[in-house]
CSV table of C-alpha atoms in Angstrom, one decimal:
chain,number,residue,atom,x,y,z
A,209,MET,CA,-6.3,96.6,-121.6
A,210,LYS,CA,-3.6,98.3,-123.6
A,211,LEU,CA,-4.0,101.4,-121.6
A,212,ILE,CA,-3.5,99.5,-118.3
A,213,ALA,CA,-0.5,97.7,-119.7
A,214,ASP,CA,1.1,100.9,-121.0
A,215,VAL,CA,0.5,102.7,-117.7
A,216,LEU,CA,2.0,99.9,-115.7
A,217,GLY,CA,4.9,99.6,-118.0
A,218,SER,CA,5.8,103.2,-117.5
A,219,LEU,CA,5.9,103.0,-113.7
A,220,GLY,CA,8.9,102.4,-111.5
A,221,LYS,CA,9.4,98.8,-110.2
A,222,TYR,CA,8.5,99.5,-106.6
A,223,PHE,CA,5.4,101.6,-107.3
A,224,LYS,CA,4.2,98.9,-109.7
A,225,TYR,CA,4.7,96.2,-107.0
A,226,PHE,CA,2.9,98.5,-104.6
A,227,LEU,CA,-0.1,98.8,-106.9
A,228,VAL,CA,-0.2,95.0,-107.5
A,229,LEU,CA,0.0,94.3,-103.8
A,230,ASN,CA,-2.8,96.8,-103.1
A,231,PHE,CA,-5.0,95.2,-105.7
A,232,LEU,CA,-4.3,91.7,-104.3
A,233,LEU,CA,-5.1,92.8,-100.8
A,234,PHE,CA,-8.3,94.5,-102.0
A,235,LEU,CA,-9.4,91.2,-103.6
A,236,PHE,CA,-8.5,89.3,-100.4
A,237,PHE,CA,-10.5,91.6,-98.2
A,238,VAL,CA,-13.5,91.5,-100.5
A,239,VAL,CA,-13.6,87.7,-100.1
A,240,LEU,CA,-12.9,88.0,-96.4
A,241,SER,CA,-15.7,90.5,-95.9
A,242,VAL,CA,-18.2,88.0,-97.4
A,243,TYR,CA,-16.8,85.2,-95.3
A,244,ALA,CA,-16.8,87.3,-92.2
A,245,GLN,CA,-20.6,87.7,-92.4
A,246,PHE,CA,-21.0,84.1,-91.5
A,247,SER,CA,-17.9,83.3,-89.4
A,248,TYR,CA,-16.8,86.4,-87.4
A,249,PRO,CA,-18.3,88.7,-84.7
A,250,HIS,CA,-19.7,92.0,-86.1
A,251,TYR,CA,-16.9,94.1,-84.6
A,252,ILE,CA,-14.3,92.1,-86.7
A,253,SER,CA,-16.6,92.5,-89.7
A,254,ASN,CA,-16.6,96.3,-89.2
A,255,PHE,CA,-12.8,96.3,-89.0
A,256,ILE,CA,-12.7,94.4,-92.3
A,257,PHE,CA,-15.0,96.8,-94.0
A,258,ILE,CA,-12.9,99.8,-92.8
A,259,ALA,CA,-9.8,98.1,-94.2
A,260,LEU,CA,-11.6,97.3,-97.4
A,261,ALA,CA,-12.7,100.9,-97.9
A,262,VAL,CA,-9.2,102.2,-97.2
A,263,LEU,CA,-7.7,99.7,-99.7
A,264,GLU,CA,-10.3,100.6,-102.4
A,265,LEU,CA,-9.8,104.4,-102.0
A,266,SER,CA,-6.0,104.1,-102.0
A,267,LEU,CA,-6.1,101.8,-105.1
A,268,ILE,CA,-8.3,104.3,-107.0
A,269,LYS,CA,-6.2,107.3,-105.8
A,270,PHE,CA,-2.9,105.7,-106.7
A,271,SER,CA,-4.2,104.4,-110.1
A,272,ASP,CA,-5.1,108.0,-110.9
A,273,TYR,CA,-1.6,109.1,-109.8
A,274,ALA,CA,-0.1,106.4,-112.1
A,275,ARG,CA,-2.1,107.8,-115.0
A,276,LYS,CA,-0.6,111.3,-114.4
A,277,GLU,CA,2.9,109.8,-114.1
A,278,TYR,CA,2.4,108.0,-117.4
A,279,LEU,CA,1.5,111.4,-119.0
A,280,ARG,CA,4.6,113.0,-117.5
A,281,ASN,CA,6.9,110.2,-118.5
A,282,VAL,CA,5.7,109.4,-122.0
A,283,TYR,CA,4.3,112.6,-123.5
A,284,THR,CA,5.7,116.2,-123.7
A,285,ASN,CA,3.9,119.2,-122.3
A,286,GLU,CA,3.0,120.2,-125.8
A,287,ASP,CA,1.3,116.8,-126.4
A,288,VAL,CA,-0.6,117.0,-123.1
A,289,ALA,CA,-1.8,120.5,-124.0
A,290,LEU,CA,-3.5,118.9,-127.1
A,291,ALA,CA,-5.4,116.3,-125.1
A,292,PRO,CA,-9.2,116.8,-124.5
A,293,PRO,CA,-10.1,118.5,-121.2
A,294,GLU,CA,-12.1,115.5,-120.0
A,295,GLU,CA,-10.3,113.2,-117.6
A,296,VAL,CA,-13.5,111.1,-117.3
A,297,ASN,CA,-12.7,107.5,-118.2
A,298,HIS,CA,-9.1,108.6,-118.9
A,299,GLN,CA,-10.0,110.1,-122.2
A,300,ASP,CA,-7.0,112.4,-122.1
A,301,VAL,CA,-4.6,109.4,-122.1
A,302,ARG,CA,-6.5,107.4,-124.7
A,303,TYR,CA,-6.6,110.4,-127.1
A,304,LEU,CA,-2.8,110.9,-126.8
A,305,MET,CA,-2.3,107.2,-127.5
A,306,PHE,CA,-4.7,107.5,-130.5
A,307,ARG,CA,-3.0,110.6,-131.7
A,308,ARG,CA,0.4,109.0,-131.7
A,309,ARG,CA,-0.9,106.0,-133.6
A,310,ILE,CA,-2.7,108.2,-136.2
A,311,ILE,CA,0.5,110.3,-136.8
A,312,GLU,CA,2.5,107.1,-137.3
A,313,GLU,CA,0.0,105.9,-139.9
A,314,ASN,CA,0.2,109.3,-141.8
A,315,ILE,CA,-3.6,109.9,-141.7
A,316,ILE,CA,-4.5,113.2,-143.3
A,317,GLU,CA,-7.6,115.4,-143.2
A,318,GLU,CA,-9.2,113.8,-146.3
A,319,ASP,CA,-8.9,110.4,-144.8
A,320,ILE,CA,-10.6,111.6,-141.6
A,321,VAL,CA,-13.6,113.1,-143.5
A,322,SER,CA,-14.1,109.9,-145.4
A,323,MET,CA,-14.3,107.9,-142.1
A,324,PHE,CA,-17.3,109.8,-140.7
A,325,ASP,CA,-20.0,108.1,-142.9
A,326,ILE,CA,-18.6,104.7,-142.0
A,327,ILE,CA,-18.6,105.6,-138.3
A,328,ALA,CA,-22.2,106.8,-138.5
A,329,ALA,CA,-23.3,103.5,-140.2
A,330,ARG,CA,-21.4,101.5,-137.6
A,331,LEU,CA,-23.1,103.5,-134.7
A,332,GLU,CA,-26.5,102.8,-136.2
A,333,MET,CA,-25.7,99.0,-136.4
A,334,GLU,CA,-24.3,98.9,-132.8
A,335,SER,CA,-27.4,100.7,-131.5
A,336,SER,CA,-29.7,97.9,-132.6
A,337,VAL,CA,-27.4,95.4,-131.0
A,338,GLY,CA,-27.6,97.3,-127.7
A,339,VAL,CA,-31.4,96.7,-127.6
A,340,TYR,CA,-30.8,93.0,-127.0
A,341,THR,CA,-28.2,93.7,-124.3
A,342,LYS,CA,-30.6,96.0,-122.4
A,343,GLY,CA,-33.3,93.4,-122.6
A,344,PHE,CA,-31.0,90.8,-121.2
A,345,LEU,CA,-29.9,93.1,-118.3
A,346,ALA,CA,-33.5,93.9,-117.6
A,347,PHE,CA,-34.2,90.1,-117.3
A,348,LEU,CA,-31.2,89.7,-115.0
A,349,GLY,CA,-32.5,92.5,-112.8
A,350,ALA,CA,-36.0,91.0,-112.6
A,351,LEU,CA,-34.5,87.6,-111.8
A,352,PHE,CA,-32.4,89.2,-108.9
A,353,ILE,CA,-35.5,90.9,-107.5
A,354,ALA,CA,-37.5,87.8,-107.7
A,355,SER,CA,-34.8,85.8,-105.8
A,356,TYR,CA,-34.3,88.5,-103.2
A,357,SER,CA,-36.4,86.9,-100.5
A,358,TYR,CA,-34.6,83.6,-101.1
A,359,VAL,CA,-31.2,85.3,-100.6
A,360,ILE,CA,-32.4,86.8,-97.3
A,361,ASP,CA,-33.6,83.4,-96.1
A,362,PHE,CA,-30.2,81.9,-97.1
A,363,VAL,CA,-27.8,84.4,-95.6
A,364,GLY,CA,-30.0,85.6,-92.7
A,365,GLU,CA,-31.4,89.1,-92.3
A,366,GLU,CA,-28.5,90.2,-89.9
A,367,ASN,CA,-25.9,89.4,-92.7
A,368,VAL,CA,-27.7,91.1,-95.6
A,369,PHE,CA,-26.3,94.6,-95.0
A,370,GLY,CA,-22.7,93.4,-94.7
A,371,LEU,CA,-23.2,91.3,-97.9
A,372,VAL,CA,-24.6,94.3,-99.8
A,373,LEU,CA,-21.6,96.4,-98.7
A,374,SER,CA,-19.2,93.7,-99.9
A,375,ILE,CA,-20.9,93.5,-103.3
A,376,LEU,CA,-21.0,97.3,-103.5
A,377,ALA,CA,-17.3,97.6,-102.8
A,378,ALA,CA,-16.5,95.1,-105.5
A,379,GLY,CA,-19.0,96.7,-107.8
A,380,VAL,CA,-17.4,100.2,-107.5
A,381,PHE,CA,-14.0,98.7,-108.3
A,382,VAL,CA,-15.3,96.7,-111.3
A,383,PHE,CA,-17.0,99.9,-112.6
A,384,PHE,CA,-13.6,101.7,-112.2
A,385,ILE,CA,-11.9,99.0,-114.3
A,386,LEU,CA,-14.6,98.9,-116.9
A,387,SER,CA,-14.3,102.7,-117.3
A,388,LEU,CA,-10.8,102.0,-118.7
A,389,MET,CA,-12.3,99.6,-121.2
A,390,PRO,CA,-15.3,101.4,-123.0
A,391,SER,CA,-18.0,99.3,-124.7
A,392,LYS,CA,-18.0,98.9,-128.4
A,393,ILE,CA,-20.5,101.7,-129.0
A,394,GLU,CA,-18.6,104.0,-126.7
A,395,LYS,CA,-15.4,103.2,-128.6
A,396,ILE,CA,-17.0,104.2,-131.9
A,397,LYS,CA,-18.4,107.5,-130.4
A,398,GLU,CA,-15.0,108.1,-128.9
A,399,LEU,CA,-13.3,107.4,-132.3
A,400,LYS,CA,-15.5,110.1,-133.9
A,401,TYR,CA,-14.7,112.5,-131.1
A,402,PHE,CA,-11.0,111.9,-131.4
A,403,LEU,CA,-11.0,112.1,-135.2
A,404,SER,CA,-12.8,115.5,-134.9
A,405,LEU,CA,-10.2,116.7,-132.4
A,406,TYR,CA,-7.3,115.6,-134.6
A,407,LYS,CA,-9.0,117.2,-137.7
A,408,GLN,CA,-9.3,120.5,-135.8
A,409,GLU,CA,-5.6,120.2,-134.9
A,410,LEU,CA,-4.7,119.7,-138.6
A,411,LEU,CA,-6.8,122.7,-139.6
A,412,SER,CA,-5.2,125.0,-137.1
A,413,SER,CA,-1.7,123.9,-137.8
């Protein structure tokens, strides 16, 4: 959440309002697309889906533009050059935020080396916790499959496709947001990766 807050805080007022409006319209059209399956003719539903797709694509595109603006506004070219090459899940931005914090805390190479054993132990502990999470998700998947025929009877076969599209559109956006907030085990792995990068920077300086 800090990443989202920092990026929004670095944007201009009007661009920030535009992003928020785009997000609110997207949520409105997600709800409207579900409602349309039961209340509107199919040609109106098709128009709603087109609008929903345009809003989602623009939201993702402008969110990525906002990330790049944040990099330009907050960090120097020298800082950005030290970021990892991966832009997946905004790792470049998160590393620069991490690097700034670790410099402020005066962390040295010896401190970093001593952290690796702790990180390895924490990873092992979190891996065992993940087994229960996977089991619960498997249970939810089985429950959804078991109730599939009931859902079809409830919404009607002619509305299933539209409903799936609505859920898919919402799911893609939720996945995009979740990519900004890694899971605990992803954070630990990322911490190890970031510490290794910073250690390499210290060794080469």
